[in-house]
PDB file of C-alpha atoms in Angstrom:
ATOM      1  CA  UNK K 127     -88.828 158.873 162.772  1.00 60.00           C
ATOM      2  CA  UNK K 128     -88.484 159.407 166.323  1.00 61.00           C
ATOM      3  CA  UNK K 129     -87.797 163.231 166.382  1.00 65.00           C
ATOM      4  CA  UNK K 130     -89.491 164.839 169.299  1.00 71.00           C
ATOM      5  CA  UNK K 131     -90.235 161.541 171.007  1.00 75.00           C
ATOM      6  CA  UNK K 132     -87.446 161.454 173.591  1.00 74.00           C
ATOM      7  CA  UNK K 133     -88.545 158.434 175.388  1.00 77.00           C
ATOM      8  CA  UNK K 134     -88.609 156.404 172.097  1.00 76.00           C
ATOM      9  CA  UNK K 135     -85.295 157.894 171.134  1.00 75.00           C
ATOM     10  CA  UNK K 136     -83.777 156.742 174.587  1.00 77.00           C
ATOM     11  CA  UNK K 137     -85.299 153.345 174.349  1.00 80.00           C
ATOM     12  CA  UNK K 138     -83.940 152.971 170.653  1.00 80.00           C
ATOM     13  CA  UNK K 139     -80.500 154.282 172.075  1.00 79.00           C
ATOM     14  CA  UNK K 140     -80.478 151.871 174.932  1.00 83.00           C
ATOM     15  CA  UNK K 141     -81.306 148.991 172.492  1.00 83.00           C
ATOM     16  CA  UNK K 142     -78.544 150.070 170.150  1.00 85.00           C
ATOM     17  CA  UNK K 143     -75.977 150.239 173.104  1.00 83.00           C
ATOM     18  CA  UNK K 144     -76.959 146.859 174.469  1.00 86.00           C
ATOM     19  CA  UNK K 145     -76.702 145.504 171.018  1.00 86.00           C
ATOM     20  CA  UNK K 146     -73.219 147.218 170.600  1.00 84.00           C
ATOM     21  CA  UNK K 147     -72.100 145.812 173.877  1.00 79.00           C
ATOM     22  CA  UNK K 148     -73.368 142.463 172.979  1.00 83.00           C
ATOM     23  CA  UNK K 149     -71.331 142.480 169.823  1.00 84.00           C
ATOM     24  CA  UNK K 150     -68.338 143.701 171.417  1.00 82.00           C
ATOM     25  CA  UNK K 151     -68.400 140.962 174.076  1.00 84.00           C
ATOM     26  CA  UNK K 152     -69.048 138.311 171.330  1.00 83.00           C
ATOM     27  CA  UNK K 153     -66.172 139.567 169.447  1.00 82.00           C
ATOM     28  CA  UNK K 154     -64.015 139.502 172.602  1.00 81.00           C
ATOM     29  CA  UNK K 155     -65.338 136.008 173.161  1.00 81.00           C
ATOM     30  CA  UNK K 156     -64.570 134.913 169.678  1.00 82.00           C
ATOM     31  CA  UNK K 157     -60.983 136.506 169.945  1.00 78.00           C
ATOM     32  CA  UNK K 158     -60.336 134.658 173.319  1.00 80.00           C
ATOM     33  CA  UNK K 159     -61.690 131.405 171.834  1.00 81.00           C
ATOM     34  CA  UNK K 160     -59.439 131.807 168.823  1.00 79.00           C
ATOM     35  CA  UNK K 161     -56.499 132.556 170.871  1.00 80.00           C
ATOM     36  CA  UNK K 162     -57.347 129.669 173.145  1.00 78.00           C
ATOM     37  CA  UNK K 163     -57.613 127.525 170.263  1.00 82.00           C
ATOM     38  CA  UNK K 164     -54.383 128.656 168.808  1.00 82.00           C
ATOM     39  CA  UNK K 165     -52.479 128.300 172.048  1.00 82.00           C
ATOM     40  CA  UNK K 166     -53.962 124.800 172.629  1.00 81.00           C
ATOM     41  CA  UNK K 167     -52.929 123.995 168.932  1.00 85.00           C
ATOM     42  CA  UNK K 168     -49.256 125.162 169.511  1.00 83.00           C
ATOM     43  CA  UNK K 169     -49.156 123.468 172.958  1.00 84.00           C
ATOM     44  CA  UNK K 170     -50.367 120.218 171.242  1.00 86.00           C
ATOM     45  CA  UNK K 171     -47.674 120.698 168.644  1.00 85.00           C
ATOM     46  CA  UNK K 172     -45.091 121.508 171.432  1.00 86.00           C
ATOM     47  CA  UNK K 173     -46.146 118.222 173.230  1.00 87.00           C
ATOM     48  CA  UNK K 174     -45.940 116.290 169.929  1.00 89.00           C
ATOM     49  CA  UNK K 175     -42.327 117.626 169.452  1.00 90.00           C
ATOM     50  CA  UNK K 176     -41.249 116.874 172.945  1.00 89.00           C
ATOM     51  CA  UNK K 177     -42.787 113.311 172.731  1.00 90.00           C
ATOM     52  CA  UNK K 178     -40.891 112.922 169.469  1.00 90.00           C
ATOM     53  CA  UNK K 179     -37.582 114.161 171.051  1.00 90.00           C
ATOM     54  CA  UNK K 180     -38.210 111.819 174.095  1.00 91.00           C
ATOM     55  CA  UNK K 181     -38.934 108.892 171.707  1.00 91.00           C
ATOM     56  CA  UNK K 182     -35.561 109.621 169.898  1.00 91.00           C
ATOM     57  CA  UNK K 183     -33.831 109.987 173.117  1.00 91.00           C
ATOM     58  CA  UNK K 184     -35.313 106.636 174.395  1.00 91.00           C
ATOM     59  CA  UNK K 185     -34.255 104.868 171.074  1.00 92.00           C
ATOM     60  CA  UNK K 186     -30.813 106.283 171.424  1.00 94.00           C
ATOM     61  CA  UNK K 187     -30.603 105.102 174.978  1.00 93.00           C
ATOM     62  CA  UNK K 188     -31.782 101.636 173.944  1.00 93.00           C
ATOM     63  CA  UNK K 189     -29.270 101.598 171.159  1.00 93.00           C
ATOM     64  CA  UNK K 190     -26.380 102.685 173.508  1.00 93.00           C
ATOM     65  CA  UNK K 191     -27.615 100.279 176.198  1.00 92.00           C
ATOM     66  CA  UNK K 192     -27.753  97.436 173.835  1.00 93.00           C
ATOM     67  CA  UNK K 193     -24.162  98.395 172.518  1.00 94.00           C
ATOM     68  CA  UNK K 194     -22.897  98.561 176.265  1.00 94.00           C
ATOM     69  CA  UNK K 195     -24.558  95.175 177.196  1.00 94.00           C
ATOM     70  CA  UNK K 196     -23.091  93.566 174.056  1.00 92.00           C
ATOM     71  CA  UNK K 197     -19.573  94.958 174.935  1.00 92.00           C
ATOM     72  CA  UNK K 198     -19.985  93.714 178.369  1.00 92.00           C
ATOM     73  CA  UNK K 199     -21.019  90.287 177.168  1.00 91.00           C
ATOM     74  CA  UNK K 200     -17.944  90.331 175.066  1.00 91.00           C
ATOM     75  CA  UNK K 201     -15.771  91.279 177.785  1.00 91.00           C
ATOM     76  CA  UNK K 202     -17.295  88.804 180.139  1.00 91.00           C
ATOM     77  CA  UNK K 203     -16.868  86.002 177.648  1.00 90.00           C
ATOM     78  CA  UNK K 204     -13.155  86.944 176.989  1.00 89.00           C
ATOM     79  CA  UNK K 205     -12.737  87.211 180.951  1.00 88.00           C
ATOM     80  CA  UNK K 206     -14.220  83.804 181.428  1.00 87.00           C
ATOM     81  CA  UNK K 207     -12.214  82.346 178.548  1.00 86.00           C
ATOM     82  CA  UNK K 208      -8.913  83.977 179.881  1.00 85.00           C
ATOM     83  CA  UNK K 209      -9.755  82.707 183.263  1.00 81.00           C
ATOM     84  CA  UNK K 210     -10.229  79.211 182.090  1.00 82.00           C
ATOM     85  CA  UNK K 211      -6.953  79.263 180.198  1.00 84.00           C
ATOM     86  CA  UNK K 212      -5.098  80.683 183.174  1.00 81.00           C
ATOM     87  CA  UNK K 213      -6.697  77.940 185.425  1.00 80.00           C
ATOM     88  CA  UNK K 214      -5.757  75.197 182.955  1.00 82.00           C
ATOM     89  CA  UNK K 215      -2.166  76.725 182.752  1.00 81.00           C
ATOM     90  CA  UNK K 216      -1.991  76.885 186.410  1.00 81.00           C
ATOM     91  CA  UNK K 217      -3.047  73.314 186.787  1.00 82.00           C
ATOM     92  CA  UNK K 218      -0.531  72.126 184.241  1.00 85.00           C
ATOM     93  CA  UNK K 219       2.284  74.356 186.094  1.00 83.00           C
ATOM     94  CA  UNK K 220       1.225  72.970 189.395  1.00 83.00           C
ATOM     95  CA  UNK K 221       1.485  69.280 188.205  1.00 85.00           C
ATOM     96  CA  UNK K 222       4.923  70.055 186.660  1.00 85.00           C
ATOM     97  CA  UNK K 223       6.047  71.821 189.972  1.00 86.00           C
ATOM     98  CA  UNK K 224       4.984  68.731 191.859  1.00 85.00           C
ATOM     99  CA  UNK K 225       6.805  66.523 189.421  1.00 88.00           C
ATOM    100  CA  UNK K 226       9.831  68.710 189.704  1.00 86.00           C
ATOM    101  CA  UNK K 227       9.934  68.595 193.562  1.00 85.00           C
ATOM    102  CA  UNK K 228       9.446  64.746 193.552  1.00 87.00           C
ATOM    103  CA  UNK K 229      12.435  64.726 191.115  1.00 87.00           C
ATOM    104  CA  UNK K 230      14.482  66.825 193.472  1.00 83.00           C
ATOM    105  CA  UNK K 231      13.721  64.839 196.403  1.00 84.00           C
ATOM    106  CA  UNK K 232      14.528  61.695 194.676  1.00 86.00           C
ATOM    107  CA  UNK K 233      17.898  63.265 193.452  1.00 83.00           C
ATOM    108  CA  UNK K 234      18.603  64.448 196.995  1.00 82.00           C
ATOM    109  CA  UNK K 235      17.972  60.813 198.319  1.00 84.00           C
ATOM    110  CA  UNK K 236      20.294  59.356 195.581  1.00 86.00           C
ATOM    111  CA  UNK K 237      22.940  61.930 196.447  1.00 79.00           C
ATOM    112  CA  UNK K 238      22.514  61.054 200.195  1.00 80.00           C
ATOM    113  CA  UNK K 239      22.914  57.416 199.425  1.00 82.00           C
ATOM    114  CA  UNK K 240      26.096  58.100 197.278  1.00 82.00           C
ATOM    115  CA  UNK K 241      27.583  60.283 200.107  1.00 79.00           C
ATOM    116  CA  UNK K 242      26.881  57.449 202.563  1.00 81.00           C
ATOM    117  CA  UNK K 243      28.392  54.890 200.116  1.00 84.00           C
ATOM    118  CA  UNK K 244      31.501  57.280 199.618  1.00 79.00           C
ATOM    119  CA  UNK K 245      31.946  57.638 203.338  1.00 78.00           C
ATOM    120  CA  UNK K 246      31.561  53.892 203.893  1.00 82.00           C
ATOM    121  CA  UNK K 247      34.303  53.294 201.005  1.00 83.00           C
ATOM    122  CA  UNK K 248      36.507  56.055 202.378  1.00 78.00           C
ATOM    123  CA  UNK K 249      36.221  54.324 205.923  1.00 81.00           C
ATOM    124  CA  UNK K 250      37.134  51.056 204.316  1.00 82.00           C
ATOM    125  CA  UNK K 251      40.006  52.389 202.461  1.00 79.00           C
ATOM    126  CA  UNK K 252      41.330  54.182 205.683  1.00 78.00           C
ATOM    127  CA  UNK K 253      40.959  50.885 207.533  1.00 78.00           C
ATOM    128  CA  UNK K 254      42.854  49.102 204.826  1.00 80.00           C
ATOM    129  CA  UNK K 255      45.600  51.697 204.663  1.00 79.00           C
ATOM    130  CA  UNK K 256      46.099  51.356 208.470  1.00 79.00           C
ATOM    131  CA  UNK K 257      46.360  47.501 208.026  1.00 75.00           C
ATOM    132  CA  UNK K 258      48.680  48.003 205.235  1.00 76.00           C
ATOM    133  CA  UNK K 259      50.832  50.349 207.240  1.00 75.00           C
ATOM    134  CA  UNK K 260      50.680  47.896 210.329  1.00 72.00           C
ATOM    135  CA  UNK K 261      51.693  45.073 208.273  1.00 73.00           C
ATOM    136  CA  UNK K 262      54.716  46.890 206.706  1.00 73.00           C
ATOM    137  CA  UNK K 263      55.727  48.098 209.982  1.00 72.00           C
ATOM    138  CA  UNK K 264      55.805  44.385 211.044  1.00 68.00           C
ATOM    139  CA  UNK K 265      57.402  43.068 207.801  1.00 63.00           C
ATOM    140  CA  UNK K 266      61.207  43.269 206.994  1.00 58.00           C
ATOM    141  CA  UNK K 267      61.901  46.594 204.980  1.00 54.00           C
ATOM    142  CA  UNK K 268      63.207  45.783 201.491  1.00 48.00           C
ATOM    143  CA  UNK K 269      65.172  48.180 199.580  1.00 51.00           C
ATOM    144  CA  UNK K 270      63.609  50.207 196.894  1.00 46.00           C
ATOM    145  CA  UNK K 271      64.360  49.302 193.430  1.00 47.00           C
ATOM    146  CA  UNK K 272      64.427  51.427 190.361  1.00 47.00           C
ATOM    147  CA  UNK K 273      61.106  49.883 189.117  1.00 48.00           C
ATOM    148  CA  UNK K 274      59.209  49.903 192.422  1.00 43.00           C
ATOM    149  CA  UNK K 275      57.459  53.112 193.058  1.00 44.00           C
ATOM    150  CA  UNK K 276      57.686  54.812 196.547  1.00 41.00           C
ATOM    151  CA  UNK K 277      54.644  54.569 198.784  1.00 38.00           C
ATOM    152  CA  UNK K 278      52.959  57.907 198.284  1.00 42.00           C
ATOM    153  CA  UNK K 279      49.565  59.230 197.946  1.00 44.00           C
ATOM    154  CA  UNK K 280      48.562  59.879 194.368  1.00 43.00           C
ATOM    155  CA  UNK K 281      47.240  63.476 193.920  1.00 41.00           C
ATOM    156  CA  UNK K 282      43.291  63.354 193.630  1.00 49.00           C
ATOM    157  CA  UNK K 283      41.531  65.162 190.991  1.00 63.00           C
ATOM    158  CA  UNK K 284      40.717  68.816 191.800  1.00 78.00           C
ATOM    159  CA  UNK K 285      37.286  68.771 190.202  1.00 82.00           C
ATOM    160  CA  UNK K 286      36.239  65.604 191.956  1.00 83.00           C
ATOM    161  CA  UNK K 287      37.272  67.144 195.483  1.00 87.00           C
ATOM    162  CA  UNK K 288      35.356  70.134 194.727  1.00 89.00           C
ATOM    163  CA  UNK K 289      32.334  68.221 193.707  1.00 88.00           C
ATOM    164  CA  UNK K 290      32.512  66.196 196.789  1.00 87.00           C
ATOM    165  CA  UNK K 291      32.969  69.330 198.962  1.00 90.00           C
ATOM    166  CA  UNK K 292      29.881  71.029 197.374  1.00 91.00           C
ATOM    167  CA  UNK K 293      27.747  67.748 197.756  1.00 89.00           C
ATOM    168  CA  UNK K 294      28.604  67.908 201.446  1.00 89.00           C
ATOM    169  CA  UNK K 295      27.589  71.384 201.806  1.00 92.00           C
ATOM    170  CA  UNK K 296      24.487  70.617 200.015  1.00 91.00           C
ATOM    171  CA  UNK K 297      23.751  67.757 202.203  1.00 89.00           C
ATOM    172  CA  UNK K 298      24.504  69.959 205.319  1.00 91.00           C
ATOM    173  CA  UNK K 299      22.159  72.786 204.086  1.00 92.00           C
ATOM    174  CA  UNK K 300      19.312  70.468 203.064  1.00 91.00           C
ATOM    175  CA  UNK K 301      19.299  67.749 205.973  1.00 89.00           C
ATOM    176  CA  UNK K 302      19.492  70.328 208.528  1.00 90.00           C
ATOM    177  CA  UNK K 303      17.162  72.815 206.771  1.00 91.00           C
ATOM    178  CA  UNK K 304      19.638  75.703 207.248  1.00 92.00           C
ATOM    179  CA  UNK K 305      17.793  77.606 204.436  1.00 91.00           C
ATOM    180  CA  UNK K 306      14.890  78.235 206.712  1.00 92.00           C
ATOM    181  CA  UNK K 307      16.894  80.574 208.879  1.00 89.00           C
ATOM    182  CA  UNK K 308      16.106  84.339 208.075  1.00 86.00           C
ATOM    183  CA  UNK K 309      19.923  84.897 208.385  1.00 88.00           C
ATOM    184  CA  UNK K 310      22.401  83.566 206.017  1.00 88.00           C
ATOM    185  CA  UNK K 311      24.140  80.287 207.359  1.00 91.00           C
ATOM    186  CA  UNK K 312      27.267  81.037 205.319  1.00 91.00           C
ATOM    187  CA  UNK K 313      29.736  81.715 207.965  1.00 91.00           C
ATOM    188  CA  UNK K 314      28.812  78.824 209.869  1.00 91.00           C
ATOM    189  CA  UNK K 315      29.079  76.543 206.987  1.00 91.00           C
ATOM    190  CA  UNK K 316      32.655  78.009 206.096  1.00 91.00           C
ATOM    191  CA  UNK K 317      33.824  77.321 209.541  1.00 90.00           C
ATOM    192  CA  UNK K 318      32.245  74.051 210.055  1.00 90.00           C
ATOM    193  CA  UNK K 319      33.172  72.607 206.622  1.00 88.00           C
ATOM    194  CA  UNK K 320      36.530  74.265 206.497  1.00 88.00           C
ATOM    195  CA  UNK K 321      35.949  75.915 203.025  1.00 89.00           C
ATOM    196  CA  UNK K 322      38.146  78.776 202.091  1.00 89.00           C
ATOM    197  CA  UNK K 323      36.369  82.159 201.922  1.00 89.00           C
ATOM    198  CA  UNK K 324      37.121  82.672 198.362  1.00 91.00           C
ATOM    199  CA  UNK K 325      36.286  79.064 197.078  1.00 91.00           C
ATOM    200  CA  UNK K 326      32.700  78.998 198.779  1.00 93.00           C
ATOM    201  CA  UNK K 327      30.895  81.101 196.191  1.00 92.00           C
ATOM    202  CA  UNK K 328      32.842  79.519 193.468  1.00 93.00           C
ATOM    203  CA  UNK K 329      31.304  76.113 194.505  1.00 93.00           C
ATOM    204  CA  UNK K 330      27.715  77.281 194.072  1.00 93.00           C
ATOM    205  CA  UNK K 331      28.416  79.326 190.977  1.00 93.00           C
ATOM    206  CA  UNK K 332      29.966  76.269 189.415  1.00 92.00           C
ATOM    207  CA  UNK K 333      27.778  73.354 190.664  1.00 92.00           C
ATOM    208  CA  UNK K 334      24.373  75.357 191.535  1.00 91.00           C
ATOM    209  CA  UNK K 335      24.756  77.627 188.478  1.00 92.00           C
ATOM    210  CA  UNK K 336      23.702  80.500 190.832  1.00 93.00           C
ATOM    211  CA  UNK K 337      24.959  82.294 193.951  1.00 94.00           C
ATOM    212  CA  UNK K 338      24.437  81.275 197.535  1.00 94.00           C
ATOM    213  CA  UNK K 339      21.802  83.722 198.225  1.00 93.00           C
ATOM    214  CA  UNK K 340      19.601  82.611 195.159  1.00 94.00           C
ATOM    215  CA  UNK K 341      20.488  79.056 195.978  1.00 94.00           C
ATOM    216  CA  UNK K 342      18.904  79.429 199.534  1.00 94.00           C
ATOM    217  CA  UNK K 343      15.855  81.247 198.070  1.00 94.00           C
ATOM    218  CA  UNK K 344      15.252  78.393 195.617  1.00 93.00           C
ATOM    219  CA  UNK K 345      15.413  75.871 198.659  1.00 94.00           C
ATOM    220  CA  UNK K 346      12.794  78.159 200.381  1.00 94.00           C
ATOM    221  CA  UNK K 347      10.604  78.367 197.382  1.00 94.00           C
ATOM    222  CA  UNK K 348      10.583  74.457 197.092  1.00 92.00           C
ATOM    223  CA  UNK K 349       9.826  74.134 200.674  1.00 93.00           C
ATOM    224  CA  UNK K 350       7.158  76.742 200.577  1.00 93.00           C
ATOM    225  CA  UNK K 351       5.307  74.699 197.750  1.00 92.00           C
ATOM    226  CA  UNK K 352       5.280  71.639 200.093  1.00 90.00           C
ATOM    227  CA  UNK K 353       3.854  73.645 202.754  1.00 91.00           C
ATOM    228  CA  UNK K 354       1.292  75.173 200.509  1.00 91.00           C
ATOM    229  CA  UNK K 355       0.192  71.637 199.596  1.00 87.00           C
ATOM    230  CA  UNK K 356       0.514  70.191 203.027  1.00 88.00           C
ATOM    231  CA  UNK K 357      -1.066  73.011 205.129  1.00 89.00           C
ATOM    232  CA  UNK K 358      -3.915  74.449 202.998  1.00 86.00           C
ATOM    233  CA  UNK K 359      -5.145  76.391 206.200  1.00 88.00           C
ATOM    234  CA  UNK K 360      -1.916  78.212 206.652  1.00 90.00           C
ATOM    235  CA  UNK K 361      -1.907  81.868 205.328  1.00 92.00           C
ATOM    236  CA  UNK K 362       0.552  82.707 202.595  1.00 91.00           C
ATOM    237  CA  UNK K 363       2.247  85.306 205.134  1.00 92.00           C
ATOM    238  CA  UNK K 364       2.570  82.339 207.587  1.00 92.00           C
ATOM    239  CA  UNK K 365       4.209  80.090 205.137  1.00 93.00           C
ATOM    240  CA  UNK K 366       6.587  82.975 203.972  1.00 92.00           C
ATOM    241  CA  UNK K 367       7.812  83.526 207.343  1.00 91.00           C
ATOM    242  CA  UNK K 368       8.209  79.834 208.132  1.00 91.00           C
ATOM    243  CA  UNK K 369      10.264  79.416 205.124  1.00 92.00           C
ATOM    244  CA  UNK K 370      12.836  82.169 206.135  1.00 90.00           C
ATOM    245  CA  UNK K 371      11.567  85.025 204.057  1.00 91.00           C
ATOM    246  CA  UNK K 372      11.536  88.282 205.967  1.00 85.00           C
ATOM    247  CA  UNK K 373       8.955  90.135 204.260  1.00 87.00           C
ATOM    248  CA  UNK K 374       5.830  88.617 202.239  1.00 89.00           C
ATOM    249  CA  UNK K 375       6.030  90.919 199.262  1.00 91.00           C
ATOM    250  CA  UNK K 376       9.391  89.627 198.611  1.00 92.00           C
ATOM    251  CA  UNK K 377       8.314  86.060 198.653  1.00 93.00           C
ATOM    252  CA  UNK K 378       5.226  86.794 196.457  1.00 93.00           C
ATOM    253  CA  UNK K 379       7.792  88.387 193.833  1.00 93.00           C
ATOM    254  CA  UNK K 380      10.199  85.402 194.021  1.00 93.00           C
ATOM    255  CA  UNK K 381       7.553  82.663 193.879  1.00 93.00           C
ATOM    256  CA  UNK K 382       5.726  84.410 190.740  1.00 92.00           C
ATOM    257  CA  UNK K 383       9.338  84.785 188.963  1.00 91.00           C
ATOM    258  CA  UNK K 384      10.214  81.032 189.776  1.00 90.00           C
ATOM    259  CA  UNK K 385       6.728  79.202 189.031  1.00 89.00           C
ATOM    260  CA  UNK K 386       4.965  81.786 186.766  1.00 87.00           C
ATOM    261  CA  UNK K 387       1.959  82.032 189.394  1.00 89.00           C
ATOM    262  CA  UNK K 388       1.258  83.435 192.763  1.00 91.00           C
ATOM    263  CA  UNK K 389       1.177  81.236 195.919  1.00 91.00           C
ATOM    264  CA  UNK K 390      -2.638  81.613 195.966  1.00 89.00           C
ATOM    265  CA  UNK K 391      -2.974  80.472 192.239  1.00 88.00           C
ATOM    266  CA  UNK K 392      -0.682  77.450 193.080  1.00 89.00           C
ATOM    267  CA  UNK K 393      -2.728  76.449 196.059  1.00 87.00           C
ATOM    268  CA  UNK K 394      -6.129  76.789 194.150  1.00 85.00           C
ATOM    269  CA  UNK K 395      -4.661  74.843 191.293  1.00 82.00           C
ATOM    270  CA  UNK K 396      -3.563  71.947 193.739  1.00 72.00           C
ATOM    271  CA  UNK K 397      -7.188  71.870 194.922  1.00 67.00           C
ATOM    272  CA  UNK K 398      -8.513  71.480 191.215  1.00 57.00           C
ATOM    273  CA  UNK K 399      -6.058  68.516 190.683  1.00 55.00           C
TER     274      UNK K 399
END
């Protein structure tokens, strides 16, 4: 219809070109919108998946935290219960230790009284023997008959002599507090009390039921318990040195083995009595 009319054909072509460009732009715009919509949808799906994963992790974390808190609660309860049991046991043990120390002190006082009475009795017997000898010297000598025994000392029982010797050794050690010396007072006691070298350890083995070193350590530990009770401001290291122990770790070990508690636990238990 527009043959030969170039202007009309150019105008028509221009309109067709413009319409074509408009359609292509619209298609591109629609494609971009579709792609944007698809991307936005996938992004939202990814966010939903991520949120679900975070929610699942949060629930797992809460469950794990609840389990840990429950376990810690059980452990705390067991720890508190164990601490109460230990404190009750320590209080009972501390009371028994105090009673034992009082018994030992009373026993030592009784032994001291017995030794004093024995010394007084021995002095009286010695005085009587001297008087008897003086009287016999002044009196006329009568011939001995077959039925009259000769004057001679009867042999003493060996066990009684050993027991008396051990009691004197124990009296010397405790009254003079020789056990507080860091060095062993064995040689001085042997020389002072005239005890044979081979007989000295046998006396402690038989009557103290232990060796001499352990016997001294037992006395030191008893003295340490008194210091822990009477001097609450003293450190344990100071008390161990005052009691004759050369190193505090050895004191800790021996005290724990002897009384089934540490020095600090004994002092704390004493404060709760």
